[in-house]
Coordinates of C-alpha atoms in Angstrom, one line a residue:
M66 CA 26.7 11.9 32.5
N67 CA 25.0 14.8 30.7
S68 CA 28.0 15.4 28.6
V69 CA 28.0 11.7 27.5
N70 CA 24.3 12.0 26.6
N71 CA 24.9 15.3 24.7
K72 CA 27.7 13.7 22.8
G73 CA 25.5 10.7 21.9
N74 CA 22.6 13.0 20.8
G75 CA 25.1 15.0 18.8
K76 CA 26.3 11.9 16.9
L77 CA 22.7 10.8 16.3
K78 CA 21.8 14.2 14.9
M79 CA 24.8 14.2 12.7
K80 CA 24.0 10.7 11.4
K81 CA 20.5 11.8 10.6
I82 CA 21.8 14.9 8.7
I83 CA 24.2 12.7 6.7
L84 CA 21.5 10.2 5.9
T85 CA 19.1 13.0 4.9
I86 CA 21.7 14.3 2.4
L87 CA 22.1 10.7 1.1
F88 CA 18.4 10.3 0.4
V89 CA 18.1 13.8 -1.0
L90 CA 20.9 13.0 -3.4
G91 CA 19.2 9.7 -4.3
I92 CA 16.0 11.5 -5.3
F93 CA 18.0 14.3 -7.1
I94 CA 19.9 12.1 -9.4
C95 CA 16.9 9.9 -10.3
M96 CA 14.7 12.8 -11.2
L97 CA 17.5 14.8 -12.9
D98 CA 18.0 12.0 -15.4
T99 CA 14.4 12.0 -16.4
T100 CA 15.0 15.4 -18.2
I101 CA 18.8 15.9 -18.5
M102 CA 19.0 14.5 -22.0
N103 CA 16.3 16.7 -23.5
V104 CA 18.5 19.6 -24.7
S105 CA 21.4 17.3 -25.6
L106 CA 19.6 15.0 -28.0
P107 CA 20.7 16.8 -31.2
N108 CA 24.3 16.8 -30.1
I109 CA 24.2 13.1 -29.1
G110 CA 22.5 12.2 -32.4
E111 CA 25.2 14.1 -34.4
H112 CA 28.0 12.3 -32.6
L113 CA 26.5 8.9 -32.7
N114 CA 24.9 9.3 -36.2
I115 CA 21.4 8.5 -34.9
G116 CA 18.2 10.2 -36.0
L117 CA 16.2 12.0 -33.3
D118 CA 13.2 9.6 -33.7
S119 CA 15.4 6.6 -32.9
L120 CA 17.3 8.5 -30.2
S121 CA 14.1 9.4 -28.4
W122 CA 14.1 5.7 -27.2
A123 CA 16.9 6.7 -24.9
L124 CA 14.5 9.0 -23.1
N125 CA 11.6 6.6 -23.3
V126 CA 13.3 3.5 -22.0
Y127 CA 14.3 5.4 -18.8
L128 CA 10.7 6.6 -18.2
V129 CA 9.0 3.4 -19.1
L130 CA 11.1 1.1 -16.9
F131 CA 11.2 3.7 -14.1
A132 CA 7.4 3.8 -14.0
A133 CA 6.9 0.1 -14.5
L134 CA 9.4 -1.2 -11.9
T135 CA 9.1 1.3 -9.1
I136 CA 6.3 -0.5 -7.2
P137 CA 7.4 -4.1 -7.6
L138 CA 11.0 -3.4 -6.8
T139 CA 10.1 -1.5 -3.7
R140 CA 8.1 -4.5 -2.4
L141 CA 11.0 -6.8 -3.2
A142 CA 13.4 -4.5 -1.2
E143 CA 11.0 -4.6 1.7
I144 CA 11.3 -8.4 1.8
F145 CA 15.1 -8.6 1.4
G146 CA 16.1 -5.4 3.2
I147 CA 15.5 -1.8 2.1
H148 CA 19.0 -0.6 3.0
K149 CA 20.5 -3.3 0.8
G150 CA 18.0 -2.5 -1.9
F151 CA 18.9 1.1 -1.8
L152 CA 22.6 0.5 -2.2
L153 CA 22.0 -2.0 -5.0
G154 CA 20.0 0.6 -6.7
V155 CA 22.8 3.2 -6.4
L156 CA 25.3 0.7 -7.8
L157 CA 23.0 -0.1 -10.7
F158 CA 22.4 3.6 -11.4
G159 CA 26.1 4.4 -11.4
T160 CA 26.9 1.4 -13.6
G161 CA 24.1 2.5 -16.1
S162 CA 25.5 6.0 -16.1
I163 CA 29.0 4.7 -17.1
L164 CA 27.6 2.4 -19.8
S165 CA 25.5 5.3 -21.2
A166 CA 28.6 7.6 -21.3
L167 CA 30.7 5.0 -23.1
A168 CA 28.0 4.3 -25.7
N169 CA 29.1 4.3 -29.4
G170 CA 25.7 3.5 -30.8
L171 CA 22.0 3.4 -30.0
D172 CA 21.9 -0.2 -28.7
F173 CA 24.7 0.4 -26.2
L174 CA 23.1 3.7 -25.0
L175 CA 19.7 1.9 -24.5
V176 CA 21.3 -0.8 -22.4
G177 CA 23.0 1.9 -20.2
R178 CA 19.8 3.8 -19.8
A179 CA 17.8 0.6 -19.0
V180 CA 20.3 -0.3 -16.2
Q181 CA 20.1 3.3 -14.9
S182 CA 16.3 3.2 -14.8
V183 CA 16.3 -0.1 -12.9
G184 CA 18.6 1.5 -10.3
A185 CA 16.3 4.6 -10.2
A186 CA 13.3 2.4 -9.6
L187 CA 14.9 1.2 -6.4
V188 CA 16.7 4.4 -5.3
F189 CA 13.8 6.8 -5.7
P190 CA 11.0 5.2 -3.6
L191 CA 13.5 3.8 -1.0
S192 CA 15.0 7.3 -0.6
M193 CA 11.4 8.6 0.2
T194 CA 10.7 5.7 2.6
L195 CA 14.0 5.8 4.4
G196 CA 14.0 9.6 4.6
I197 CA 10.5 9.7 6.2
N198 CA 11.5 7.0 8.6
L199 CA 14.4 9.1 9.9
V200 CA 12.1 11.4 11.8
A201 CA 9.4 11.1 14.4
V202 CA 5.8 11.0 13.1
E203 CA 5.1 14.6 14.3
K204 CA 8.1 15.8 12.2
R205 CA 7.6 13.9 9.0
T206 CA 5.7 16.8 7.3
G207 CA 9.0 18.7 7.1
M208 CA 10.9 15.7 5.7
I209 CA 8.2 14.9 3.1
A210 CA 8.3 18.5 2.0
I211 CA 12.1 18.5 1.6
L212 CA 12.1 15.3 -0.4
G213 CA 9.1 16.5 -2.5
I214 CA 10.8 19.8 -3.3
T215 CA 13.9 18.0 -4.4
Q216 CA 11.9 16.0 -6.9
G217 CA 10.5 19.2 -8.6
I218 CA 13.8 21.1 -8.6
A219 CA 15.8 18.1 -10.0
A220 CA 13.4 17.5 -12.9
A221 CA 13.3 21.2 -13.8
L222 CA 17.1 21.6 -13.6
G223 CA 17.7 18.7 -16.0
P224 CA 17.5 20.6 -19.3
T225 CA 19.7 23.5 -17.9
I226 CA 22.4 21.2 -16.5
G227 CA 22.3 19.1 -19.6
G228 CA 22.7 22.1 -21.9
I229 CA 25.6 23.6 -19.9
V230 CA 27.4 20.3 -19.6
T231 CA 27.0 19.4 -23.2
Q232 CA 28.2 22.9 -24.4
F233 CA 31.4 22.9 -22.3
I234 CA 32.6 19.4 -21.7
G235 CA 30.5 17.2 -24.0
W236 CA 27.3 15.1 -23.9
R237 CA 29.0 12.1 -22.3
W238 CA 29.4 14.1 -19.1
I239 CA 25.6 14.4 -18.6
F240 CA 26.0 10.7 -17.5
L241 CA 29.5 10.8 -16.0
I242 CA 28.5 13.6 -13.5
N243 CA 26.4 10.9 -11.8
V244 CA 29.5 8.7 -11.2
P245 CA 31.2 10.7 -8.4
L246 CA 27.8 11.2 -6.8
T247 CA 27.0 7.5 -6.7
V248 CA 30.5 6.7 -5.4
I249 CA 29.9 9.2 -2.5
M250 CA 26.5 7.7 -1.9
L251 CA 27.9 4.2 -1.8
I252 CA 30.6 5.2 0.7
I253 CA 28.1 7.0 3.0
G254 CA 25.6 4.1 2.7
L255 CA 28.2 1.4 3.6
F256 CA 29.1 3.2 6.8
A257 CA 25.8 4.8 7.8
L258 CA 23.1 2.3 6.7
K259 CA 22.3 -0.8 8.7
L260 CA 23.3 -3.6 6.4
R261 CA 24.0 -6.4 8.9
N262 CA 21.0 -8.0 10.6
E263 CA 18.7 -5.6 8.8
K264 CA 15.1 -6.0 9.6
Q265 CA 13.2 -7.7 6.8
T266 CA 9.5 -7.7 6.3
K267 CA 8.1 -11.2 6.3
Q268 CA 5.5 -11.2 3.7
T269 CA 4.6 -13.0 0.5
L270 CA 5.2 -11.2 -2.7
D271 CA 2.1 -10.3 -4.7
L272 CA 3.4 -12.0 -7.9
W273 CA 0.3 -11.5 -10.0
G274 CA 0.0 -7.9 -8.8
S275 CA 3.7 -7.3 -9.7
F276 CA 3.2 -8.8 -13.1
L277 CA 0.0 -6.9 -13.9
S278 CA 1.3 -3.6 -12.6
M279 CA 4.4 -3.9 -14.9
L280 CA 2.2 -5.0 -17.8
F281 CA -0.2 -2.1 -17.3
L282 CA 2.4 0.6 -16.8
S283 CA 4.9 -0.6 -19.5
S284 CA 2.2 -1.0 -22.2
L285 CA 0.6 2.4 -21.3
S286 CA 4.0 4.1 -21.3
L287 CA 5.0 2.5 -24.6
G288 CA 1.7 3.4 -26.3
M289 CA 2.0 7.1 -25.1
M290 CA 5.6 7.4 -26.0
Q291 CA 5.5 5.8 -29.4
G292 CA 2.0 6.7 -30.5
R293 CA 3.2 9.6 -32.6
S294 CA 5.8 7.5 -34.4
W295 CA 3.6 4.5 -35.0
G296 CA 0.4 6.5 -35.6
W297 CA -2.4 6.8 -32.9
T298 CA -4.7 4.5 -34.9
S299 CA -2.0 1.9 -35.8
Y300 CA -2.2 -1.7 -34.8
L301 CA 0.8 -1.4 -32.4
T302 CA -0.5 1.6 -30.6
I303 CA -4.1 0.3 -30.2
T304 CA -2.6 -3.0 -29.0
C305 CA -0.5 -1.2 -26.3
F306 CA -3.6 0.7 -25.0
A307 CA -5.8 -2.4 -25.1
V308 CA -3.2 -4.5 -23.2
S309 CA -2.8 -1.6 -20.7
L310 CA -6.6 -1.4 -20.1
L311 CA -6.9 -5.1 -19.7
G312 CA -3.9 -5.2 -17.4
F313 CA -5.3 -2.4 -15.3
I314 CA -8.7 -4.0 -14.9
L315 CA -7.1 -7.4 -13.9
F316 CA -4.7 -5.5 -11.6
L317 CA -7.7 -3.9 -9.7
I318 CA -9.4 -7.3 -9.4
V319 CA -6.3 -9.1 -8.1
E320 CA -5.3 -6.3 -5.7
N321 CA -8.9 -6.1 -4.3
R322 CA -8.6 -9.9 -3.4
S323 CA -5.0 -10.0 -2.3
K324 CA -4.1 -10.3 1.4
N325 CA -0.9 -8.5 0.7
P326 CA -1.6 -6.2 -2.3
M327 CA 1.2 -4.6 -4.3
V328 CA -0.8 -1.3 -4.1
P329 CA -3.3 -1.1 -1.3
L330 CA -6.4 0.2 -3.0
Q331 CA -7.6 1.9 0.2
L332 CA -5.0 4.5 -0.7
F333 CA -7.4 5.9 -3.3
A334 CA -10.3 5.7 -0.8
N335 CA -8.4 8.5 1.0
R336 CA -9.9 11.7 -0.5
S337 CA -6.8 13.8 -0.1
F338 CA -4.6 11.2 -1.7
A339 CA -6.9 10.6 -4.6
I340 CA -7.2 14.4 -5.4
S341 CA -3.5 14.9 -4.8
S342 CA -2.7 12.1 -7.3
I343 CA -4.5 14.0 -10.0
I344 CA -2.8 17.3 -9.0
I345 CA 0.7 15.6 -9.1
I346 CA 0.0 14.3 -12.6
L347 CA -1.3 17.6 -14.0
S348 CA 1.4 19.8 -12.4
E349 CA 4.2 17.5 -13.7
L350 CA 2.6 17.4 -17.1
F351 CA 2.4 21.2 -17.4
L352 CA 6.0 21.7 -16.1
V353 CA 7.5 19.2 -18.5
A354 CA 5.6 20.8 -21.4
T355 CA 7.8 23.9 -20.8
T356 CA 11.1 22.3 -19.9
V357 CA 10.9 20.0 -22.9
I358 CA 9.1 22.0 -25.5
L359 CA 10.8 25.4 -25.0
P360 CA 14.4 24.2 -25.5
N361 CA 13.1 22.5 -28.7
Y362 CA 11.9 25.9 -29.9
F363 CA 15.1 27.7 -29.1
T364 CA 17.4 25.2 -30.7
N365 CA 15.3 24.2 -33.7
I366 CA 13.6 27.4 -34.7
E367 CA 15.7 30.2 -33.3
G368 CA 18.9 28.3 -34.0
Y369 CA 20.4 28.9 -30.5
D370 CA 23.1 26.5 -29.2
S371 CA 22.2 24.1 -26.3
L372 CA 23.8 26.4 -23.7
H373 CA 21.8 29.4 -24.8
A374 CA 18.6 27.3 -24.9
S375 CA 19.2 25.8 -21.5
L376 CA 19.9 29.2 -19.9
L377 CA 16.6 30.5 -21.2
V378 CA 14.7 27.8 -19.3
A379 CA 16.9 28.0 -16.2
P380 CA 14.6 30.6 -14.5
I381 CA 11.9 27.9 -14.3
S382 CA 14.3 25.9 -12.0
L383 CA 15.2 29.0 -10.1
A384 CA 11.5 29.8 -9.4
I385 CA 10.9 26.3 -8.2
F386 CA 13.9 26.5 -5.9
I387 CA 12.6 29.8 -4.4
F388 CA 8.9 29.1 -4.1
S389 CA 8.8 25.4 -3.1
P390 CA 10.1 26.0 0.4
I391 CA 8.1 29.2 0.8
S392 CA 4.9 27.3 -0.1
G393 CA 5.8 24.5 2.2
F394 CA 6.0 27.0 5.1
A395 CA 3.0 29.0 4.0
R396 CA 0.8 25.9 4.3
E397 CA 0.9 26.5 8.1
R398 CA -0.9 29.8 7.6
I399 CA -2.8 29.5 4.3
S400 CA -5.2 26.7 3.3
A401 CA -3.4 24.3 1.1
K402 CA -6.2 24.2 -1.5
W403 CA -5.8 27.9 -2.1
L404 CA -2.0 27.5 -2.4
L405 CA -2.5 24.7 -5.0
A406 CA -5.1 26.7 -6.9
S407 CA -3.0 29.8 -7.0
G408 CA -0.1 27.6 -8.3
F409 CA -2.1 26.4 -11.2
I410 CA -3.3 30.0 -11.9
L411 CA 0.3 31.2 -12.1
M412 CA 1.2 28.4 -14.4
A413 CA -1.8 29.3 -16.6
T414 CA -0.7 32.9 -16.6
G415 CA 2.7 31.8 -17.9
Y416 CA 1.0 29.7 -20.6
V417 CA -1.2 32.7 -21.7
W418 CA 2.0 34.8 -22.1
L419 CA 3.8 32.0 -24.0
S420 CA 0.8 31.7 -26.4
Q421 CA 0.5 35.5 -27.0
G422 CA 4.0 36.6 -28.1
A423 CA 6.4 35.9 -25.3
L424 CA 8.5 33.8 -27.7
L425 CA 9.3 36.9 -29.7
N426 CA 11.3 38.4 -26.8
Q427 CA 13.9 36.5 -24.7
F428 CA 13.1 38.5 -21.6
H429 CA 9.4 37.9 -21.9
T430 CA 10.1 34.2 -22.4
I431 CA 12.2 34.2 -19.2
V432 CA 9.4 35.9 -17.2
A433 CA 6.7 33.6 -18.6
G434 CA 8.9 30.5 -17.7
F435 CA 9.5 32.0 -14.2
L436 CA 5.7 32.2 -13.7
V437 CA 5.3 28.5 -14.7
G438 CA 8.1 27.5 -12.4
M439 CA 6.7 29.7 -9.6
G440 CA 3.3 28.0 -9.9
F441 CA 4.8 24.6 -10.0
G442 CA 7.0 25.4 -6.9
I443 CA 3.9 26.6 -5.0
I444 CA 2.2 23.3 -5.9
T445 CA 5.1 20.9 -5.2
G446 CA 6.0 22.4 -1.8
P447 CA 2.9 21.0 0.0
I448 CA 1.5 18.4 -2.4
L449 CA 3.3 15.3 -1.1
V450 CA 2.5 16.3 2.5
I451 CA -1.2 16.6 1.6
A452 CA -1.0 13.3 -0.3
A453 CA 0.5 11.5 2.7
G454 CA -2.2 13.1 4.9
S455 CA -2.8 10.9 7.9
L456 CA -1.3 7.8 6.3
D457 CA 1.1 5.6 8.2
G458 CA 2.8 2.2 8.1
K459 CA 2.4 0.2 4.9
L460 CA 0.0 2.8 3.4
L461 CA 2.6 5.6 3.9
T462 CA 5.3 3.5 2.3
A463 CA 3.1 2.5 -0.6
S464 CA 2.0 6.1 -1.1
Q465 CA 5.6 7.2 -1.8
S466 CA 6.1 4.6 -4.5
V467 CA 2.7 5.4 -6.1
T468 CA 3.3 9.2 -6.1
G469 CA 6.7 8.5 -7.7
V470 CA 5.0 6.6 -10.5
L471 CA 2.4 9.3 -10.9
R472 CA 5.2 11.8 -11.6
Q473 CA 6.5 9.6 -14.3
V474 CA 3.0 9.2 -15.7
G475 CA 2.7 13.0 -15.8
T476 CA 6.0 13.3 -17.6
M477 CA 5.0 10.6 -20.1
L478 CA 1.7 12.3 -20.8
A479 CA 3.5 15.6 -21.4
V480 CA 5.8 14.0 -23.9
A481 CA 2.9 12.1 -25.6
I482 CA 0.4 15.0 -25.7
F483 CA 2.7 18.0 -26.3
V484 CA 5.2 16.4 -28.6
T485 CA 2.4 14.9 -30.7
G486 CA 0.5 18.2 -30.8
L487 CA 3.7 20.1 -31.6
Y488 CA 4.5 17.8 -34.6
G489 CA 0.9 18.1 -35.9
N490 CA 1.1 21.9 -35.6
L491 CA 4.5 22.0 -37.3
D492 CA 3.3 19.9 -40.2
A493 CA 0.4 22.3 -40.7
A494 CA 2.8 25.3 -40.5
R495 CA 5.1 23.8 -43.1
S496 CA 2.1 23.0 -45.4
N497 CA 0.9 26.7 -45.2
S498 CA 4.4 28.0 -45.6
S499 CA 4.9 25.7 -48.7
Q500 CA 1.8 27.2 -50.3
Y501 CA 3.0 30.7 -49.5
A502 CA 6.4 29.9 -51.0
K503 CA 4.9 28.6 -54.3
T504 CA 2.8 31.8 -54.6
V505 CA 5.8 34.1 -54.0
I506 CA 8.2 32.3 -56.3
K507 CA 5.7 32.3 -59.2
K508 CA 5.5 36.1 -59.0
N509 CA 9.3 36.3 -59.9
H510 CA 8.6 34.8 -63.3
L511 CA 11.7 32.6 -63.0
P512 CA 12.3 29.7 -65.4
S513 CA 10.4 26.6 -64.3
T514 CA 13.6 24.6 -63.5
T515 CA 14.8 27.5 -61.3
Q516 CA 11.4 27.6 -59.5
V517 CA 11.6 23.9 -58.8
E518 CA 15.1 24.2 -57.5
V519 CA 14.3 27.1 -55.2
L520 CA 11.2 25.4 -53.8
N521 CA 13.2 22.2 -53.2
Q522 CA 15.7 24.2 -51.2
V523 CA 12.9 25.9 -49.2
H524 CA 11.2 22.6 -48.4
K525 CA 14.6 21.1 -47.3
K526 CA 15.1 24.0 -44.9
M527 CA 11.5 23.7 -43.5
N528 CA 12.0 20.0 -42.7
A529 CA 15.5 20.3 -41.3
T530 CA 16.2 19.6 -37.7
Q531 CA 17.3 23.2 -37.2
F532 CA 16.0 26.1 -39.3
V533 CA 18.9 28.2 -40.7
A534 CA 18.3 31.3 -42.9
T535 CA 19.6 31.2 -46.4
D536 CA 22.6 33.3 -47.4
T537 CA 21.0 35.5 -50.1
S538 CA 24.0 37.9 -50.6
Q539 CA 24.9 36.3 -54.0
L540 CA 21.4 36.1 -55.4
P541 CA 19.6 38.7 -57.6
S542 CA 17.8 41.2 -55.3
E543 CA 14.3 40.2 -56.4
L544 CA 14.9 36.5 -55.7
A545 CA 16.8 37.3 -52.5
N546 CA 13.8 39.4 -51.2
S547 CA 11.4 36.6 -52.1
I548 CA 13.4 34.0 -50.3
Q549 CA 13.7 36.2 -47.2
K550 CA 9.9 36.8 -47.3
I551 CA 9.3 33.1 -47.5
E552 CA 11.7 32.3 -44.6
N553 CA 10.4 35.1 -42.4
Q554 CA 6.8 33.8 -43.0
T555 CA 8.0 30.2 -42.2
V556 CA 9.5 31.3 -38.9
I557 CA 6.3 33.0 -38.0
K558 CA 4.3 29.9 -38.8
L559 CA 6.6 27.6 -36.9
R560 CA 6.5 29.9 -33.9
N561 CA 2.7 30.0 -34.1
A562 CA 2.8 26.2 -34.0
F563 CA 4.4 26.4 -30.5
E564 CA 2.2 29.2 -29.4
L565 CA -1.0 27.2 -30.3
L566 CA 0.2 24.3 -28.2
Y567 CA 0.2 26.6 -25.1
L568 CA -3.0 28.3 -26.0
V569 CA -5.0 25.0 -26.3
S570 CA -3.6 23.9 -22.9
I571 CA -4.8 27.0 -20.9
P572 CA -8.3 25.6 -20.0
F573 CA -6.7 22.4 -18.7
V574 CA -4.3 24.3 -16.5
F575 CA -7.2 26.1 -15.0
L576 CA -8.9 22.8 -14.5
G577 CA -6.1 21.9 -12.2
A578 CA -7.0 24.9 -10.1
L579 CA -10.6 23.8 -9.9
I580 CA -9.6 20.3 -8.9
S581 CA -7.4 21.7 -6.1
L582 CA -10.5 23.5 -4.6
L583 CA -12.2 20.1 -4.2
L584 CA -9.9 19.4 -1.2
R585 CA -11.7 20.0 2.1
N586 CA -10.0 21.7 5.0
K587 CA -10.4 18.6 7.1
D588 CA -8.5 16.6 4.4
L589 CA -5.5 18.8 4.9

């Protein structure tokens, strides 16, 4: 009799392990694709003959739809069956990956990315919910930690995997690598998930809440993503933010009166969840500011290929991989608020280094990036456990969808703030370099037509996607020296534009540490 019971328990444990792997994979592919295109954009643009400004929509459409659809699609899945919803999401994600890989132009690529994001909006929150439901209440802390750590590692690994794949087998494979994973997930899901007679939640769908949440998040996302291109004071940008604010206010009114709200507002009455929400957004923002901005510096200013650039940011992912589980375990012995504060302090230390010359030396850049990753790992290890706190039932399920959206908001804020700041700094750097170039060229007493020609060439290089030094071997020595001086000064100014971005951010990273200390021990 005991042997039969042991065999039954063994099968149950094995099934739980397989399902845990399934849900970890679900979270991994969804978060990976938020950042995997970053390093590959120049390569994709070259092959499809698309400018980077237009191509950025391929990043934006994924983030916008992922953020806007996560909460309403989760609620729909609860009504019709979360196991079926999960598998539908996997199927959509795989289909979107194939469409993206086959794209021969921007429109096709955008359709593929949109289908991917709809799939991700189902797979991500349902992976969290189903994973947590696999274990008993007293063991859910460990499961939440595993799933939370996966989120951070996947997002950080995106640029590295994207760079390696693009360099060796081509940009289309950054999408095609998802296909075998989704096939495996579908096979596991068909055999291991309960699809027949699945328990369905009998509840009315909060249609107004769904509509207003999508309106609020999509308009906010669109405004943040496109504000730089449209202009922050343009009619389109202001309209997006106005619609977002109106949608948010109406959403709060509707949710407060709804019997079955899309997002239970009592979530934010929970002190630990409210503070954790801010920490999730800030930590994601400061992580993405390194995993997105640093590859841009290495490829565009230093002229490294996508592989070289991706390997230089790989230590960030390594640090997250090492320190996330350590922090998760350390929470049992060290107050979580001190762990979170120390994580932000480490991220700030990395930012200080990046702002004070780390970009001059590859080893220093690697160490600074490692510190940022280490800090983020220490934060992401316990943060979802803290956010969940004592939540259960509908509140616990809702919290996982909301925290998923908050990560996307952090990513979008990073893109909006840091990319906008970077372009502003680069414009100022080019302007200063242009004035310097005019002064140097005039000292050569060249014919006016030659001066104009040289200055035009200098401006062209300054505004190119990738800065490449001029071959001066065939030029007169005096002119060659002048051009080299100008280009060296330009590189310094462009590097300073990146350094200034991190310098200005340092107080805000420390603000994250102060907010962490607002958590009370009884909240943890």
